[in-house]
Structure formats: C-alpha cells, structure tokens
Amino acid sequence: MAKPWTTLDRVATNDGQLELRRRGERDFLITLGGLVLMNSLANRSEIVLGQRGCEHLRHRPAPRVLVGGLGMGCTLRAVLDTLPADAAVMVAELNPVVIDWCRGPLAGLTGGAVNDPRVRVEITDVATLVGNTAAGVFDTVIFDLYRGPHFHTDAQHDPLYGSKAIAKVRRALKPGGMFAVWGENFDEGFVRRLRAGGFAVTTERPGRGGLRHAVFLAKAQA
C-alpha cells in the first residue's frame, strides 16, 4: 500500500489553502485549494524549461536571468546548473512560505538552490516586476507559474500572457534575449501573440506518453 500523505505546512491564500505534503524522502506535493500544483516526482517540463531558457548563456559573461515563480525550486536548479558562475538570478515569488519550504523540507530536492549566492529572491508579482524593469536588463525571462497561458487568456490585457504583457517582457530583455514559459497545455493563441510581439517561437512537450506539459521558447528578434 502507498504511504499516506502528511501535511507539513499550510497557509491561507486568496485562492485557497496552500499546502506542502510529503510521503517519502523525495516525494512531495504542493497543493492549492486541494488541487495539485507541483509534484516532486513529475518535474521534467520544469527542468527542460530552465535548461532551454538558459543554454545560450553558458559562456556569456555575467548573464542576468529573471525567474517568475519558485515552486519547489526545480526550474531554479536547472537554471543554475546551466548558467556560469558569474551569473545573477532574480526570483520573483508571491508567497514567502514557499521560500521557507525551499530552504527547509524541500532543500534536498535541489541542493539548496534558493541559497545559491547567485540568487536573489523578491517577494513580488513577477508581472509588476517586469513592468517596472528598465529596458534591456535581462538575458532571459522565465515564467514558471502554476497558471500558464490557456485558451481563455485575455489576448490583450492578461497581466502575464496578453499582448501588453509580452511587450513589457520584450522591453526588459536584451537584444536576442529569451522568454521561456511553462504551460499546462500548448496554446496557439499565445504563440501567435509572441510572434506578433517580435519573438521567434518554438515549443517543446518534454516526456513520453501521458500528459506532457508545454515549454514555450521565444527569442526576441532584432
């Protein structure tokens, strides 16, 4: 029989109870309102997101990367493993408790990625941070949020995936910079908006069989 889940911590949010659950040394869940947001044993797409978003920066001096959403830290770990030692990574996370989890019970999953000296964590909405960023700051912007682009996204005004938000990301990027986005499913409308906003776009569906999440890779064009 499978071991039962143990709730390690919970906190109330506007979207419901945010909980961290565990049933083994490396078997964790983060749930929101009873729905599973993240599973520590199913993170292939998050790893690919971090790797693909930063692989062009391996040999670039002092690259700067923004990661929206910390989660279990798996994307951050992949980013750090791909970047050089002189990189600077800013993480925007809404819930301070998630940072505590990544420094506590989840630390072993990522080798304490959140404590890496290249990392600075801001408690803020990544959309607000991007909107307040000067032009040409980041080499890569990564959105690894629990809600990715989807069919019902407001094409113009969505604060993360609408055309106005895409324009703000492009402005924050250096020439040729990368915008990498996780999605639960492929969304053609988001791809069209990225291309209209001056990005060359490819997508990947990491894994084999079953539910495969989407990774959108958008390179800013001259």
Coordinates of C-alpha atoms in Angstrom, one line a residue:
M1 CA 0.0 0.0 0.0
A2 CA 1.1 3.5 -0.8
K3 CA 2.2 5.6 2.2
P4 CA -0.4 8.3 3.2
W5 CA 0.4 11.9 2.6
T6 CA 1.4 14.0 5.6
T7 CA 0.7 17.8 5.6
L8 CA 3.9 19.6 6.6
D9 CA 2.5 23.1 6.4
R10 CA -0.4 25.1 5.2
V11 CA -1.2 28.8 4.7
A12 CA -4.3 30.6 3.6
T13 CA -4.2 32.5 0.3
N14 CA -6.8 34.3 -1.8
D15 CA -7.0 31.2 -4.0
G16 CA -7.5 28.7 -1.1
Q17 CA -5.3 26.7 1.3
L18 CA -1.7 26.4 0.0
E19 CA -0.2 23.1 1.4
L20 CA 3.0 21.2 1.4
R21 CA 2.6 17.5 1.7
R22 CA 5.1 14.6 2.0
R23 CA 5.1 10.8 1.9
G24 CA 8.7 9.9 1.4
E25 CA 12.2 11.3 1.4
R26 CA 11.8 12.9 -2.0
D27 CA 8.0 12.6 -2.6
F28 CA 6.4 16.0 -2.1
L29 CA 3.2 17.8 -3.3
I30 CA 2.3 21.4 -3.3
T31 CA -1.5 21.9 -3.4
L32 CA -3.7 24.9 -3.7
G33 CA -7.4 24.6 -2.7
G34 CA -7.0 20.8 -2.8
L35 CA -5.6 20.8 -6.4
V36 CA -2.1 19.6 -7.1
L37 CA 0.2 22.3 -8.3
M38 CA 3.5 20.5 -8.2
N39 CA 4.8 17.0 -7.8
S40 CA 8.4 16.5 -7.0
L41 CA 8.4 13.2 -9.0
A42 CA 7.0 14.8 -12.1
N43 CA 9.1 17.8 -13.0
R44 CA 10.6 17.0 -16.4
S45 CA 9.0 20.0 -18.1
E46 CA 10.3 22.4 -15.4
I47 CA 13.8 21.1 -15.8
V48 CA 13.6 21.5 -19.6
L49 CA 12.2 25.0 -19.1
G50 CA 15.3 26.1 -17.1
Q51 CA 17.8 24.3 -19.3
R52 CA 16.4 25.6 -22.6
G53 CA 15.8 29.1 -21.3
C54 CA 19.5 29.5 -20.3
E55 CA 21.6 27.2 -22.5
H56 CA 22.5 30.0 -24.8
L57 CA 24.1 31.8 -21.8
R58 CA 26.6 29.1 -20.8
H59 CA 29.6 31.1 -22.0
R60 CA 28.2 34.6 -21.8
P61 CA 29.9 36.8 -19.2
A62 CA 27.7 37.7 -16.2
P63 CA 24.3 36.9 -17.7
R64 CA 21.2 38.2 -15.8
V65 CA 18.1 36.0 -15.6
L66 CA 14.6 36.5 -14.1
V67 CA 12.6 33.6 -12.9
G68 CA 8.9 34.2 -12.1
G69 CA 7.7 31.6 -9.6
L70 CA 9.9 29.5 -7.3
G71 CA 7.7 26.5 -6.6
M72 CA 9.8 23.5 -5.4
G73 CA 12.9 25.1 -6.9
C74 CA 13.4 22.6 -9.7
T75 CA 13.4 25.2 -12.5
L76 CA 15.8 27.3 -10.5
R77 CA 18.1 24.3 -10.0
A78 CA 18.1 23.7 -13.8
V79 CA 18.8 27.4 -14.4
L80 CA 21.7 27.4 -12.0
D81 CA 23.2 24.2 -13.4
T82 CA 23.2 25.7 -16.9
L83 CA 24.5 29.2 -16.1
P84 CA 28.1 30.2 -15.5
A85 CA 29.5 31.1 -12.0
D86 CA 29.2 34.8 -12.5
A87 CA 25.5 34.8 -13.4
A88 CA 22.9 36.7 -11.4
V89 CA 19.4 35.2 -11.0
M90 CA 16.4 37.1 -9.6
V91 CA 13.4 35.1 -8.5
A92 CA 10.0 36.7 -8.1
E93 CA 7.7 34.7 -5.7
L94 CA 4.4 35.8 -4.3
N95 CA 4.3 33.6 -1.2
P96 CA 7.1 33.9 1.4
V97 CA 6.2 30.5 2.8
V98 CA 7.3 28.9 -0.4
I99 CA 10.8 30.3 0.1
D100 CA 10.8 28.8 3.6
W101 CA 9.8 25.4 2.2
C102 CA 12.6 25.6 -0.3
R103 CA 15.1 26.4 2.4
G104 CA 13.6 23.8 4.7
P105 CA 12.0 20.4 3.8
L106 CA 12.4 20.9 0.0
A107 CA 16.1 21.9 0.1
G108 CA 17.3 18.3 -0.5
L109 CA 15.5 18.2 -3.8
T110 CA 17.5 21.0 -5.4
G111 CA 20.8 21.1 -3.4
G112 CA 19.5 24.2 -1.7
A113 CA 19.2 26.1 -4.9
V114 CA 17.5 29.1 -3.3
N115 CA 20.6 29.6 -1.1
D116 CA 23.0 29.8 -4.1
P117 CA 25.0 33.0 -3.9
R118 CA 23.9 33.9 -7.5
V119 CA 20.3 34.0 -6.4
R120 CA 18.2 36.9 -5.1
V121 CA 14.6 36.4 -4.2
E122 CA 12.0 39.2 -4.3
I123 CA 8.5 38.8 -2.7
T124 CA 6.6 40.3 -5.5
D125 CA 4.3 39.7 -8.5
V126 CA 6.5 39.0 -11.5
A127 CA 4.2 41.0 -13.8
T128 CA 4.7 44.0 -11.6
L129 CA 8.5 43.5 -11.5
V130 CA 8.7 43.2 -15.3
G131 CA 6.6 46.3 -15.8
N132 CA 9.0 48.3 -13.5
T133 CA 12.2 47.0 -15.1
A134 CA 14.3 49.2 -17.3
A135 CA 14.9 48.4 -20.9
G136 CA 17.4 45.7 -21.8
V137 CA 18.2 44.3 -18.4
F138 CA 17.7 40.6 -18.6
D139 CA 19.2 38.0 -20.9
T140 CA 16.4 35.6 -20.1
V141 CA 13.0 35.9 -18.5
I142 CA 11.4 32.6 -17.4
F143 CA 7.7 32.3 -16.2
D144 CA 7.2 29.1 -14.3
L145 CA 3.8 29.8 -12.7
Y146 CA 1.0 27.5 -11.7
R147 CA -1.3 29.0 -14.3
G148 CA 0.3 29.1 -17.8
P149 CA -1.2 30.5 -21.0
H150 CA -4.5 28.9 -22.0
F151 CA -7.4 29.2 -24.4
H152 CA -9.3 31.7 -22.2
T153 CA -6.4 34.1 -21.7
D154 CA -7.4 37.7 -22.4
A155 CA -5.4 38.3 -25.6
Q156 CA -4.6 41.9 -24.9
H157 CA -4.9 42.6 -21.2
D158 CA -3.8 39.4 -19.4
P159 CA -1.1 40.6 -17.0
L160 CA 1.2 37.7 -17.8
Y161 CA 0.4 36.3 -21.3
G162 CA -1.5 39.1 -23.1
S163 CA 0.0 41.2 -25.8
K164 CA 0.7 44.1 -23.5
A165 CA 2.5 41.9 -21.0
I166 CA 4.5 40.3 -23.8
A167 CA 5.6 43.8 -24.9
K168 CA 6.8 44.6 -21.4
V169 CA 8.8 41.3 -21.3
R170 CA 10.4 42.1 -24.7
R171 CA 11.4 45.6 -23.4
A172 CA 13.0 44.1 -20.3
L173 CA 15.1 41.7 -22.4
K174 CA 18.4 42.5 -24.0
P175 CA 18.6 42.1 -27.8
G176 CA 18.2 38.5 -28.7
G177 CA 17.0 37.7 -25.2
M178 CA 14.9 34.6 -24.4
F179 CA 11.4 34.5 -22.9
A180 CA 10.7 30.9 -21.7
V181 CA 7.3 30.0 -20.4
W182 CA 5.8 26.8 -18.8
G183 CA 2.2 25.9 -19.8
E184 CA 0.0 23.0 -18.7
N185 CA -1.0 22.7 -22.4
F186 CA 0.0 24.1 -25.7
D187 CA -1.8 27.3 -26.6
E188 CA -1.7 28.5 -30.2
G189 CA -3.1 31.9 -29.3
F190 CA -0.1 32.6 -27.0
V191 CA 2.3 31.6 -29.8
R192 CA 0.6 34.0 -32.2
R193 CA 0.9 36.8 -29.7
L194 CA 4.5 36.1 -29.1
R195 CA 5.3 36.2 -32.8
A196 CA 3.3 39.4 -33.3
G197 CA 5.3 40.8 -30.4
G198 CA 8.6 40.3 -32.1
F199 CA 9.6 36.8 -31.0
A200 CA 10.7 33.8 -32.9
V201 CA 8.9 30.9 -31.2
T202 CA 9.5 27.2 -30.8
T203 CA 7.7 24.8 -28.4
E204 CA 8.5 21.5 -26.7
R205 CA 6.5 18.8 -25.0
P206 CA 9.0 17.1 -22.7
G207 CA 8.5 13.4 -21.7
R208 CA 6.9 10.4 -23.3
G209 CA 3.2 9.5 -23.3
G210 CA 0.6 10.6 -20.9
L211 CA 0.1 14.3 -20.0
R212 CA 3.0 16.3 -21.3
H213 CA 3.2 20.0 -20.4
A214 CA 4.3 22.7 -22.8
V215 CA 7.5 24.7 -22.9
F216 CA 7.4 27.9 -25.0
L217 CA 10.7 29.3 -26.1
A218 CA 10.6 32.8 -27.6
K219 CA 13.7 34.6 -28.8
A220 CA 13.5 38.4 -29.2
Q221 CA 14.1 39.4 -32.8
A222 CA 16.0 42.5 -33.9

